[in-house]
Short mmCIF file of C-alpha atoms in Angstrom, two decimals:
data_model
loop_
_atom_site.label_atom_id
_atom_site.label_comp_id
_atom_site.label_asym_id
_atom_site.label_seq_id
_atom_site.Cartn_x
_atom_site.Cartn_y
_atom_site.Cartn_z
CA MET A 1 -35.19 -65.32 -23.32
CA ALA A 2 -36.09 -64.62 -19.69
CA PHE A 3 -32.75 -64.80 -17.93
CA CYS A 4 -33.79 -65.01 -14.30
CA ALA A 5 -31.99 -63.23 -11.50
CA GLY A 6 -31.32 -64.02 -7.88
CA GLY A 7 -31.78 -67.58 -6.68
CA SER A 8 -34.50 -68.54 -9.18
CA PRO A 9 -33.59 -71.69 -11.11
CA SER A 10 -33.97 -72.31 -14.82
CA VAL A 11 -37.26 -73.98 -15.78
CA VAL A 12 -37.33 -75.80 -19.12
CA GLU A 13 -39.78 -77.99 -21.02
CA TYR A 14 -38.05 -80.53 -23.24
CA PHE A 15 -39.25 -81.68 -26.68
CA PRO A 16 -37.43 -84.74 -28.06
CA SER A 17 -36.84 -84.90 -31.79
CA GLU A 18 -39.49 -86.99 -33.52
CA ASP A 19 -39.00 -86.38 -37.20
CA PHE A 20 -37.09 -84.43 -39.84
CA TYR A 21 -38.16 -81.05 -41.17
CA ARG A 22 -37.21 -78.53 -43.83
CA CYS A 23 -33.64 -77.23 -43.70
CA GLY A 24 -33.21 -73.47 -43.96
CA TYR A 25 -29.70 -73.85 -45.41
CA CYS A 26 -29.81 -76.46 -48.18
CA LYS A 27 -33.64 -76.30 -48.54
CA ASN A 28 -33.92 -80.08 -48.12
CA GLU A 29 -37.58 -80.63 -47.24
CA LEU A 30 -36.83 -83.48 -44.82
CA GLY A 31 -33.15 -82.97 -44.01
CA SER A 32 -32.92 -81.04 -40.75
CA ARG A 33 -33.23 -82.51 -37.27
CA SER A 34 -32.78 -81.06 -33.80
CA ASN A 35 -33.88 -81.43 -30.21
CA GLY A 36 -35.32 -78.45 -28.39
CA MET A 37 -36.75 -77.09 -25.18
CA TRP A 38 -38.79 -74.10 -24.18
CA ALA A 39 -37.07 -71.97 -21.53
CA HIS A 40 -39.71 -70.55 -19.22
CA SER A 41 -36.77 -69.01 -17.39
CA MET A 42 -33.00 -69.41 -17.72
CA THR A 43 -29.98 -68.33 -15.65
CA VAL A 44 -27.01 -66.93 -17.49
CA GLN A 45 -24.72 -69.64 -16.08
CA ASP A 46 -27.01 -72.42 -17.32
CA TYR A 47 -27.16 -70.88 -20.78
CA GLN A 48 -23.38 -70.47 -20.81
CA ASP A 49 -23.01 -74.18 -20.04
CA LEU A 50 -25.62 -75.10 -22.65
CA ILE A 51 -23.98 -73.20 -25.51
CA ASP A 52 -20.71 -74.88 -24.50
CA ARG A 53 -22.51 -78.13 -25.33
CA GLY A 54 -23.78 -77.04 -28.74
CA TRP A 55 -27.14 -75.50 -27.80
CA ARG A 56 -28.37 -72.16 -29.14
CA ARG A 57 -31.39 -70.02 -28.40
CA SER A 58 -33.88 -68.29 -30.64
CA GLY A 59 -36.16 -66.25 -28.45
CA LYS A 60 -37.20 -68.59 -25.64
CA TYR A 61 -36.71 -71.70 -27.73
CA VAL A 62 -33.35 -73.42 -27.13
CA TYR A 63 -32.31 -76.08 -29.64
CA LYS A 64 -29.47 -78.48 -30.36
CA PRO A 65 -28.99 -80.02 -33.83
CA VAL A 66 -28.72 -83.80 -34.04
CA MET A 67 -25.27 -83.45 -35.55
CA ASN A 68 -24.73 -86.93 -36.99
CA GLN A 69 -28.20 -87.01 -38.61
CA THR A 70 -29.02 -83.49 -39.77
CA CYS A 71 -28.26 -82.60 -43.39
CA CYS A 72 -26.20 -79.49 -42.52
CA PRO A 73 -24.24 -80.03 -39.27
CA GLN A 74 -23.99 -76.81 -37.28
CA TYR A 75 -20.82 -76.42 -35.20
CA THR A 76 -20.69 -73.84 -32.42
CA ILE A 77 -17.97 -71.31 -33.22
CA ARG A 78 -16.25 -68.81 -30.97
CA CYS A 79 -13.70 -66.10 -31.70
CA ARG A 80 -10.85 -65.17 -29.35
CA PRO A 81 -11.12 -61.36 -29.27
CA LEU A 82 -7.99 -60.82 -27.16
CA GLN A 83 -5.85 -62.10 -30.04
CA PHE A 84 -8.12 -60.91 -32.87
CA GLN A 85 -6.62 -58.88 -35.69
CA PRO A 86 -8.97 -57.55 -38.40
CA SER A 87 -8.37 -58.96 -41.86
CA LYS A 88 -7.97 -56.89 -45.00
CA SER A 89 -11.66 -57.27 -45.83
CA HIS A 90 -12.64 -56.27 -42.26
CA LYS A 91 -10.53 -53.10 -42.55
CA LYS A 92 -12.27 -52.23 -45.81
CA VAL A 93 -15.64 -52.37 -44.09
CA LEU A 94 -14.44 -50.14 -41.24
CA LYS A 95 -12.91 -47.64 -43.67
CA LYS A 96 -16.10 -47.64 -45.71
CA MET A 97 -18.08 -46.69 -42.59
CA LEU A 98 -15.61 -43.93 -41.69
CA LYS A 99 -15.78 -42.44 -45.21
CA PHE A 100 -19.56 -42.49 -45.07
CA LEU A 101 -19.64 -40.79 -41.67
CA ALA A 102 -16.96 -38.23 -42.56
CA LYS A 103 -17.89 -37.30 -46.12
CA GLY A 104 -21.19 -39.04 -46.82
CA GLU A 105 -19.50 -41.28 -49.41
CA ILE A 106 -21.68 -44.14 -50.61
CA PRO A 107 -19.68 -46.99 -52.18
CA LYS A 108 -20.49 -47.93 -55.75
CA GLY A 109 -21.73 -51.38 -56.66
CA SER A 110 -23.64 -53.94 -54.62
CA CYS A 111 -22.54 -55.21 -51.25
CA ASN A 112 -22.06 -58.97 -50.93
CA ASP A 113 -20.86 -59.06 -47.33
CA GLU A 114 -22.54 -61.64 -45.16
CA PRO A 115 -24.20 -60.50 -41.91
CA MET A 116 -23.11 -62.10 -38.65
CA ASP A 117 -26.35 -64.07 -38.74
CA SER A 118 -27.41 -64.94 -42.26
CA THR A 119 -31.01 -64.71 -43.37
CA VAL A 120 -31.24 -68.47 -42.99
CA ASP A 121 -29.20 -68.86 -39.81
CA ASP A 122 -32.13 -69.67 -37.53
CA ALA A 123 -35.41 -71.40 -38.16
CA VAL A 124 -36.81 -68.98 -35.58
CA THR A 125 -35.14 -65.68 -34.88
CA GLY A 126 -34.46 -63.10 -32.22
CA ASP A 127 -36.35 -61.65 -29.30
CA PHE A 128 -39.14 -60.43 -31.58
CA ALA A 129 -39.81 -63.85 -33.16
CA LEU A 130 -40.66 -66.33 -30.43
CA ILE A 131 -42.16 -69.46 -31.94
CA ASN A 132 -45.75 -70.31 -31.10
CA LYS A 133 -46.03 -73.60 -32.98
CA LEU A 134 -45.14 -75.71 -29.93
CA ASP A 135 -48.02 -76.96 -27.80
CA ILE A 136 -46.98 -75.80 -24.32
CA GLN A 137 -49.13 -77.77 -21.90
CA CYS A 138 -48.99 -75.36 -18.98
CA ASP A 139 -50.01 -71.90 -17.92
CA LEU A 140 -46.91 -69.74 -17.42
CA LYS A 141 -48.33 -67.69 -14.54
CA THR A 142 -49.52 -70.83 -12.76
CA LEU A 143 -46.12 -72.45 -13.30
CA SER A 144 -44.35 -69.41 -11.85
CA ASP A 145 -46.64 -69.29 -8.81
CA ASP A 146 -46.30 -73.04 -8.24
CA LEU A 147 -42.53 -72.86 -8.44
CA LYS A 148 -42.35 -69.96 -5.99
CA GLU A 149 -44.63 -71.79 -3.54
CA SER A 150 -42.61 -74.99 -3.93
CA LEU A 151 -39.29 -73.24 -3.24
CA GLU A 152 -40.69 -71.45 -0.19
CA SER A 153 -42.32 -74.54 1.31
CA GLU A 154 -39.34 -76.84 0.86
CA GLY A 155 -36.65 -74.29 1.80
CA LYS A 156 -34.61 -75.49 -1.12
CA ASN A 157 -30.88 -75.87 -0.28
CA SER A 158 -28.39 -74.40 -2.11
CA LYS A 159 -14.98 -74.53 -12.20
CA LYS A 160 -13.50 -71.64 -12.91
CA GLU A 161 -10.54 -71.83 -15.28
CA GLU A 162 -8.34 -69.05 -16.52
CA PRO A 163 -8.85 -68.53 -20.25
CA HIS A 164 -5.97 -70.13 -22.12
CA GLU A 165 -4.77 -69.51 -25.61
CA LEU A 166 -5.03 -72.39 -28.03
CA LEU A 167 -3.13 -70.54 -30.75
CA GLN A 168 -0.96 -67.50 -30.87
CA SER A 169 -2.32 -64.51 -32.73
CA GLN A 170 -1.81 -64.94 -36.45
CA ASP A 171 -1.87 -62.43 -39.26
CA PHE A 172 -3.55 -64.24 -42.12
CA VAL A 173 -2.98 -62.88 -45.59
CA GLY A 174 -5.67 -62.72 -48.25
CA GLU A 175 -8.62 -64.62 -46.76
CA LYS A 176 -11.07 -66.30 -49.10
CA LEU A 177 -14.54 -64.88 -48.60
CA ASP A 178 -16.39 -68.02 -49.64
CA SER A 179 -14.50 -70.67 -47.71
CA GLY A 180 -13.37 -68.82 -44.62
CA GLU A 181 -9.97 -70.46 -45.04
CA PRO A 182 -6.73 -68.48 -45.11
CA SER A 183 -4.82 -68.49 -48.38
CA HIS A 184 -1.19 -68.83 -47.37
CA SER A 185 1.06 -66.55 -49.41
CA VAL A 186 4.57 -67.80 -50.18
CA LYS A 187 7.21 -65.17 -50.88
CA VAL A 188 9.57 -66.17 -53.70
CA HIS A 189 12.52 -63.85 -54.30
CA THR A 190 13.26 -63.62 -58.00
CA VAL A 191 15.11 -61.09 -60.10
CA PRO A 192 12.47 -58.89 -61.74
CA LYS A 193 12.31 -58.23 -65.43
CA PRO A 194 13.82 -54.91 -66.57
CA GLY A 195 11.54 -52.03 -65.63
CA LYS A 196 9.29 -54.20 -63.44
CA GLY A 197 9.59 -54.25 -59.67
CA ALA A 198 12.52 -53.69 -57.31
CA ASP A 199 15.95 -55.22 -57.77
CA LEU A 200 16.29 -57.43 -54.69
CA SER A 201 20.04 -57.73 -55.21
CA LYS A 202 20.40 -54.08 -54.13
CA PRO A 203 19.57 -52.39 -50.82
CA PRO A 204 15.89 -51.36 -50.61
CA CYS A 205 14.99 -47.75 -51.25
CA ARG A 206 14.27 -45.69 -48.16
CA LYS A 207 11.46 -43.22 -47.76
CA ALA A 208 12.39 -39.57 -47.23
CA LYS A 209 10.50 -39.61 -43.91
CA GLU A 210 12.65 -42.46 -42.61
CA ILE A 211 15.84 -40.67 -43.69
CA ARG A 212 14.76 -37.50 -41.84
CA LYS A 213 14.01 -39.51 -38.69
CA GLU A 214 17.42 -41.14 -38.87
CA ARG A 215 19.14 -37.76 -39.21
CA LYS A 216 17.19 -36.44 -36.19
CA ARG A 217 18.15 -39.47 -34.13
CA LEU A 218 21.85 -39.05 -34.99
CA LYS A 219 21.71 -35.34 -34.15
CA LEU A 220 20.18 -36.06 -30.74
CA MET A 221 22.80 -38.69 -30.04
CA GLN A 222 25.56 -36.15 -30.82
CA GLN A 223 23.97 -33.59 -28.50
CA ASN A 224 23.46 -36.09 -25.68
CA PRO A 225 25.47 -39.31 -26.12
CA ALA A 226 24.01 -40.75 -22.92
CA GLY A 227 20.48 -40.30 -24.12
CA GLU A 228 17.99 -43.02 -24.82
CA HIS A 229 17.87 -44.02 -28.46
CA GLU A 230 14.39 -45.48 -28.48
CA GLY A 231 11.76 -42.88 -29.16
CA PHE A 232 14.37 -40.07 -29.11
CA GLN A 233 13.89 -39.76 -25.35
CA ALA A 234 16.90 -38.17 -23.61
CA GLN A 235 17.69 -39.02 -20.00
CA GLY A 236 16.61 -36.35 -17.55
CA GLN A 237 14.06 -34.95 -19.97
CA PRO A 238 10.31 -35.16 -19.28
CA PRO A 239 8.87 -38.14 -21.16
CA SER A 240 6.25 -35.92 -22.79
CA LEU A 241 8.90 -33.98 -24.69
CA PHE A 242 9.95 -37.05 -26.68
CA PRO A 243 7.09 -39.56 -26.60
CA ALA A 244 7.93 -43.01 -27.83
CA LYS A 245 6.29 -43.64 -31.19
CA ALA A 246 4.92 -46.92 -32.36
CA LYS A 247 6.87 -48.69 -35.07
CA SER A 248 5.76 -47.66 -38.52
CA ASN A 249 4.89 -51.26 -39.43
CA GLN A 250 2.80 -51.82 -36.29
CA PRO A 251 -0.76 -52.65 -37.44
CA LYS A 252 -3.59 -50.52 -36.10
CA SER A 253 -5.68 -52.14 -33.43
CA LEU A 254 -9.36 -52.87 -33.96
CA GLU A 255 -10.22 -50.00 -31.62
CA ASP A 256 -7.99 -47.60 -33.58
CA LEU A 257 -9.84 -48.49 -36.77
CA ILE A 258 -13.33 -48.25 -35.25
CA PHE A 259 -12.87 -45.08 -33.23
CA GLU A 260 -10.74 -43.09 -35.65
CA SER A 261 -11.47 -39.40 -35.14
CA LEU A 262 -13.86 -37.69 -37.54
CA PRO A 263 -13.74 -34.06 -38.73
CA GLU A 264 -15.87 -31.52 -36.89
CA ASP A 265 -18.00 -31.04 -39.99
CA ALA A 266 -18.62 -34.79 -40.48
CA SER A 267 -21.63 -35.58 -42.67
CA HIS A 268 -23.14 -38.10 -40.26
CA LYS A 269 -23.08 -39.07 -36.59
CA LEU A 270 -23.18 -42.71 -35.45
CA GLU A 271 -23.94 -43.69 -31.86
CA VAL A 272 -24.08 -47.22 -30.45
CA ARG A 273 -26.28 -47.71 -27.38
CA LEU A 274 -26.50 -50.80 -25.18
CA VAL A 275 -30.06 -51.35 -23.99
CA PRO A 276 -31.27 -54.21 -21.75
CA VAL A 277 -34.11 -56.19 -23.32
CA SER A 278 -36.62 -55.52 -20.56
CA SER A 279 -40.06 -53.96 -20.59
CA GLU A 280 -39.07 -52.25 -17.33
CA ASP A 281 -36.08 -50.43 -18.85
CA PRO A 282 -37.08 -46.85 -19.82
CA GLU A 283 -34.68 -46.64 -22.78
CA PHE A 284 -35.90 -49.98 -24.15
CA LYS A 285 -39.51 -48.82 -23.79
CA SER A 286 -38.89 -45.43 -25.39
CA SER A 287 -37.11 -46.91 -28.41
CA PHE A 288 -39.26 -50.03 -28.74
CA SER A 289 -41.64 -48.65 -31.36
CA GLN A 290 -38.79 -47.53 -33.65
CA SER A 291 -36.84 -50.73 -33.08
CA PHE A 292 -39.88 -52.89 -33.75
CA SER A 293 -40.71 -50.97 -36.94
CA LEU A 294 -37.15 -51.55 -38.14
CA TYR A 295 -37.50 -55.26 -37.40
CA VAL A 296 -40.70 -55.46 -39.44
CA LYS A 297 -39.05 -53.61 -42.33
CA TYR A 298 -36.08 -55.99 -42.20
CA GLN A 299 -38.29 -59.11 -42.01
CA VAL A 300 -40.44 -58.02 -44.93
CA ALA A 301 -37.47 -57.07 -47.12
CA ILE A 302 -35.13 -59.92 -46.21
CA HIS A 303 -37.19 -62.80 -44.80
CA GLN A 304 -40.72 -62.07 -46.01
CA ASP A 305 -41.69 -63.25 -42.51
CA PRO A 306 -43.14 -60.63 -40.10
CA PRO A 307 -42.54 -61.14 -36.34
CA GLU A 308 -45.20 -62.46 -34.01
CA GLU A 309 -44.33 -61.29 -30.51
CA CYS A 310 -41.54 -59.92 -28.36
CA GLY A 311 -39.81 -61.79 -25.55
CA LYS A 312 -39.12 -60.29 -22.14
CA THR A 313 -35.65 -60.49 -20.64
CA GLU A 314 -34.37 -59.52 -17.20
CA ALA A 315 -30.75 -58.59 -16.57
CA GLU A 316 -28.60 -60.15 -13.86
CA THR A 317 -26.09 -57.92 -12.04
CA PRO A 318 -23.68 -59.83 -9.76
CA PRO A 319 -21.01 -57.73 -7.99
CA ASN A 320 -18.10 -59.36 -9.86
CA GLY A 321 -19.70 -59.08 -13.29
CA PRO A 322 -19.56 -56.34 -15.94
CA ASP A 323 -21.02 -52.93 -15.12
CA CYS A 324 -23.93 -53.48 -17.50
CA GLY A 325 -24.74 -56.83 -15.89
CA TYR A 326 -25.49 -60.15 -17.57
CA GLY A 327 -28.47 -61.03 -19.74
CA SER A 328 -29.91 -60.11 -23.14
CA PHE A 329 -29.26 -56.71 -24.68
CA HIS A 330 -29.88 -54.77 -27.84
CA GLN A 331 -26.95 -52.87 -29.32
CA GLN A 332 -28.74 -50.10 -31.16
CA TYR A 333 -26.97 -48.30 -33.99
CA TRP A 334 -28.29 -44.73 -34.17
CA LEU A 335 -27.43 -42.78 -37.30
CA ASP A 336 -28.33 -39.09 -37.12
CA GLY A 337 -30.97 -39.80 -34.47
CA LYS A 338 -32.50 -42.82 -36.25
CA ILE A 339 -32.03 -46.53 -35.50
CA ILE A 340 -30.58 -48.26 -38.58
CA ALA A 341 -29.53 -51.58 -37.00
CA VAL A 342 -30.01 -53.62 -33.84
CA GLY A 343 -27.67 -56.38 -32.72
CA VAL A 344 -29.25 -58.81 -30.26
CA ILE A 345 -26.57 -60.14 -27.91
CA ASP A 346 -26.35 -62.15 -24.70
CA ILE A 347 -23.74 -61.13 -22.15
CA LEU A 348 -22.82 -64.31 -20.27
CA PRO A 349 -20.20 -65.18 -17.62
CA ASN A 350 -17.54 -66.20 -20.17
CA CYS A 351 -18.59 -64.56 -23.41
CA VAL A 352 -20.64 -62.21 -25.50
CA SER A 353 -22.93 -64.34 -27.65
CA SER A 354 -24.25 -62.89 -30.90
CA VAL A 355 -27.89 -63.91 -31.30
CA TYR A 356 -29.21 -61.97 -34.25
CA LEU A 357 -28.90 -58.77 -36.26
CA TYR A 358 -31.58 -56.86 -38.10
CA TYR A 359 -30.99 -53.64 -39.98
CA ASP A 360 -32.50 -51.13 -42.37
CA PRO A 361 -32.10 -52.59 -45.89
CA ASP A 362 -31.58 -49.02 -47.18
CA TYR A 363 -28.15 -49.10 -45.51
CA SER A 364 -27.00 -52.47 -46.79
CA PHE A 365 -24.13 -50.72 -48.57
CA LEU A 366 -22.44 -50.22 -45.18
CA SER A 367 -22.01 -53.99 -44.63
CA LEU A 368 -23.71 -53.67 -41.25
CA GLY A 369 -23.45 -57.40 -40.52
CA VAL A 370 -19.66 -57.34 -40.65
CA TYR A 371 -19.43 -53.92 -39.02
CA SER A 372 -21.63 -54.94 -36.08
CA ALA A 373 -19.61 -58.14 -35.57
CA LEU A 374 -16.40 -56.11 -35.34
CA ARG A 375 -18.05 -53.72 -32.88
CA GLU A 376 -19.18 -56.68 -30.78
CA ILE A 377 -15.65 -58.12 -30.75
CA ALA A 378 -14.34 -54.75 -29.56
CA PHE A 379 -17.12 -54.63 -26.95
CA THR A 380 -16.08 -58.07 -25.67
CA ARG A 381 -12.52 -56.80 -25.24
CA GLN A 382 -13.87 -53.83 -23.31
CA LEU A 383 -15.89 -56.06 -20.97
CA HIS A 384 -12.84 -58.28 -20.42
CA GLU A 385 -10.97 -55.36 -18.86
CA LYS A 386 -13.48 -55.36 -15.97
CA THR A 387 -14.42 -59.06 -15.94
CA SER A 388 -11.36 -61.14 -16.83
CA GLN A 389 -13.18 -64.45 -17.40
CA LEU A 390 -15.37 -62.84 -20.06
CA SER A 391 -13.00 -63.31 -22.95
CA TYR A 392 -14.79 -64.96 -25.89
CA TYR A 393 -17.16 -63.92 -28.65
CA TYR A 394 -19.61 -66.63 -29.71
CA MET A 395 -20.82 -66.30 -33.29
CA GLY A 396 -23.53 -68.97 -33.35
CA PHE A 397 -23.06 -71.86 -35.76
CA TYR A 398 -20.42 -72.50 -38.41
CA ILE A 399 -21.80 -74.61 -41.27
CA HIS A 400 -19.04 -75.81 -43.56
CA SER A 401 -21.37 -77.77 -45.82
CA CYS A 402 -23.19 -74.51 -46.68
CA PRO A 403 -20.73 -72.20 -48.52
CA LYS A 404 -22.73 -69.07 -47.65
CA MET A 405 -22.27 -69.85 -43.94
CA ARG A 406 -18.49 -70.24 -43.99
CA TYR A 407 -17.87 -66.51 -43.60
CA LYS A 408 -17.78 -66.85 -39.79
CA GLY A 409 -14.49 -68.69 -40.14
CA GLN A 410 -12.90 -65.39 -41.25
CA TYR A 411 -12.90 -64.02 -37.72
CA ARG A 412 -9.57 -65.42 -36.51
CA PRO A 413 -8.35 -66.87 -34.26
CA SER A 414 -11.45 -68.98 -33.67
CA ASP A 415 -12.39 -72.44 -32.43
CA LEU A 416 -15.06 -75.02 -33.22
CA LEU A 417 -16.76 -77.16 -30.59
CA CYS A 418 -16.23 -80.92 -30.86
CA PRO A 419 -19.75 -82.42 -31.08
CA GLU A 420 -18.79 -85.50 -29.06
CA THR A 421 -16.43 -84.40 -26.30
CA TYR A 422 -17.38 -80.69 -26.17
CA VAL A 423 -13.83 -79.36 -26.18
CA TRP A 424 -12.72 -76.41 -28.31
CA VAL A 425 -10.43 -77.06 -31.26
CA PRO A 426 -8.74 -74.37 -33.43
CA ILE A 427 -10.64 -74.05 -36.69
CA GLU A 428 -7.46 -74.57 -38.73
CA GLN A 429 -7.27 -78.12 -37.38
CA CYS A 430 -10.94 -78.78 -38.19
CA LEU A 431 -11.15 -77.60 -41.80
CA PRO A 432 -9.26 -80.52 -43.41
CA SER A 433 -11.63 -83.00 -41.76
CA LEU A 434 -14.69 -81.00 -42.79
CA GLU A 435 -13.54 -81.09 -46.41
CA ASN A 436 -13.83 -84.87 -46.28
CA SER A 437 -16.96 -85.28 -44.19
CA LYS A 438 -19.88 -83.05 -43.15
CA TYR A 439 -19.93 -84.56 -39.66
CA CYS A 440 -16.64 -84.76 -37.76
CA ARG A 441 -15.33 -85.46 -34.31
CA PHE A 442 -12.65 -82.79 -33.88
CA ASN A 443 -11.03 -84.20 -30.75
CA GLN A 444 -8.20 -86.40 -32.05
CA ASP A 445 -7.83 -88.31 -28.78
CA PRO A 446 -9.77 -91.55 -29.32
CA GLU A 447 -9.92 -92.14 -25.55
CA ALA A 448 -11.43 -88.73 -24.76
CA VAL A 449 -15.05 -88.62 -23.60
CA ASP A 450 -17.58 -85.98 -22.62
CA GLU A 451 -16.40 -84.95 -19.15
CA ASP A 452 -19.85 -83.63 -18.19
CA ARG A 453 -21.83 -86.57 -19.54
CA SER A 454 -24.87 -87.67 -17.57
CA THR A 455 -23.67 -90.33 -15.13
CA GLU A 456 -26.42 -90.07 -12.50
CA PRO A 457 -29.76 -89.53 -14.23
CA ASP A 458 -31.64 -90.09 -10.98
CA ARG A 459 -30.28 -86.70 -9.85
CA VAL A 460 -32.04 -84.83 -12.67
CA GLN A 461 -34.28 -82.19 -11.09
CA VAL A 462 -37.93 -82.48 -12.08
CA PHE A 463 -40.74 -79.98 -11.49
CA HIS A 464 -44.02 -81.91 -11.33
CA LYS A 465 -47.38 -81.08 -9.76
CA ARG A 466 -46.09 -78.00 -7.95
CA ALA A 467 -43.23 -79.96 -6.40
CA ILE A 468 -39.49 -80.25 -7.06
CA MET A 469 -38.06 -83.75 -6.88
CA PRO A 470 -35.14 -85.79 -8.26
CA TYR A 471 -35.92 -88.01 -11.22
CA GLY A 472 -35.22 -91.06 -9.03
CA VAL A 473 -38.38 -90.22 -7.06
CA TYR A 474 -40.42 -89.02 -10.02
CA LYS A 475 -39.91 -92.19 -12.09
CA LYS A 476 -41.45 -94.41 -9.40
CA HIS A 477 -44.83 -92.94 -10.26
CA GLN A 478 -44.41 -93.18 -14.05
CA LYS A 479 -45.28 -96.21 -16.15
CA ASP A 480 -44.91 -94.76 -19.63
CA PRO A 481 -41.59 -96.04 -21.09
CA SER A 482 -41.39 -93.09 -23.49
CA GLU A 483 -41.25 -90.75 -20.50
CA GLU A 484 -38.08 -92.37 -19.20
CA ALA A 485 -36.50 -92.28 -22.65
CA ALA A 486 -37.24 -88.56 -23.00
CA VAL A 487 -35.79 -87.68 -19.58
CA LEU A 488 -32.64 -89.73 -20.17
CA GLN A 489 -32.16 -88.12 -23.58
CA TYR A 490 -32.60 -84.68 -22.04
CA ALA A 491 -30.00 -85.46 -19.35
CA SER A 492 -27.48 -86.69 -21.92
CA LEU A 493 -27.86 -83.54 -24.02
CA VAL A 494 -27.72 -80.88 -21.28
CA GLY A 495 -25.02 -82.64 -19.24
CA GLN A 496 -24.83 -83.60 -15.57
CA LYS A 497 -24.28 -80.07 -14.21
CA CYS A 498 -27.26 -78.48 -15.93
CA SER A 499 -29.52 -81.46 -15.29
CA GLU A 500 -28.95 -81.03 -11.55
CA ARG A 501 -29.47 -77.24 -11.58
CA MET A 502 -32.27 -76.73 -14.10
CA LEU A 503 -35.84 -77.82 -13.39
CA LEU A 504 -37.33 -80.10 -16.04
CA PHE A 505 -41.05 -79.36 -16.20
CA ARG A 506 -43.20 -82.46 -16.58
CA ASN A 507 -46.97 -82.22 -16.89
#
């Protein structure tokens, strides 16, 4: 995806859906249907608005499933990292990685963890696998030169909301790996059988450590009655002498689990590097050969589908954005000086969007799909500290009708995008409806409509014969009725805002 910088607009070529094709999820030969467009260039703000309307990119191809017709409806899912707490299964993956790094321990048995993007998640995948099957009726260099000339000759003239919580942070117990739904545990106090369990009619036993702490606290109180009880900190004493300790039942944060210190003689060293996907970036160029070889190895072992070409991406660095800038990046996982996994991500104004992951199959035992997702959630939290509006982690599509694709619902709290009104709804409210029907409108307000629906199609920006013009002018010279239908469909799918900013290429 070529995210363009500066004042260059997005240029897209739209391809309306004409027929059904093979579904990568249920394998239905004529079950899947989507609309798509080729992004010759794309601004990060336009792509942010598009994914908030159910679009998703694969390389330079951006597509939107026809939700009420496709066999496996794909709902955009996002996690709220600021309230995220790792589940029991997530902690196991992190501990497994730490044991491997510290002692070289390799877990026994096979690993059944799903990656953040399953092997069938995209019909076309990643920055290495740009599809060539579309018949693009234009020369890219000519299009770029024409656009530049058009912008110069015409002198083209040129809603932020605070992120709000939909749900409070929840600590779900015992999540089901197949369904992504929490299994709610109910505590029932019963008298145990003799010799089995604790007698709840008596005070609970106390650990020796807790008893010692209590004795120390009482001793300090006797020595200094005016002292502070919490954290054993006495008034007038330097805070460092008696640092306040976290409560023993306080769960470790995601960062605590990921960055737990390793022994000096650790068996392995893991380093995660963020590299812009740009042929002009020296680190991307120097690691490209190794990264590409890994991709080929992954494709052959997992997909049996070697890549065809690599896409070029340019970063965008506004002054109020994150230090690394916006755009497409590779998060490279280096183990002992060797790349074992690459997470393709987009850093956008409001989120980090996970695009794809490929990894060395020899290290499948480390559950790199889950591990990389947790690292990306932690990375989103880090970016939020500098750029407050960047507060979500987009995980692609959630497909409830495909059991293997429900694992994304385990990253809580998370929301699904309503396919009709494009508002976010907590996943807990969506699951009951999805159990009854593959396609659902999640917004329960029957009066609610798409707030960014296309209301003025004549304002759609068209790029035609080296000139930029509104659709109202362009249509006066067109007599083909199918042309009008395609433009109106495009406007309805991208929304009014994007249709007025992006340039729709017409040949």
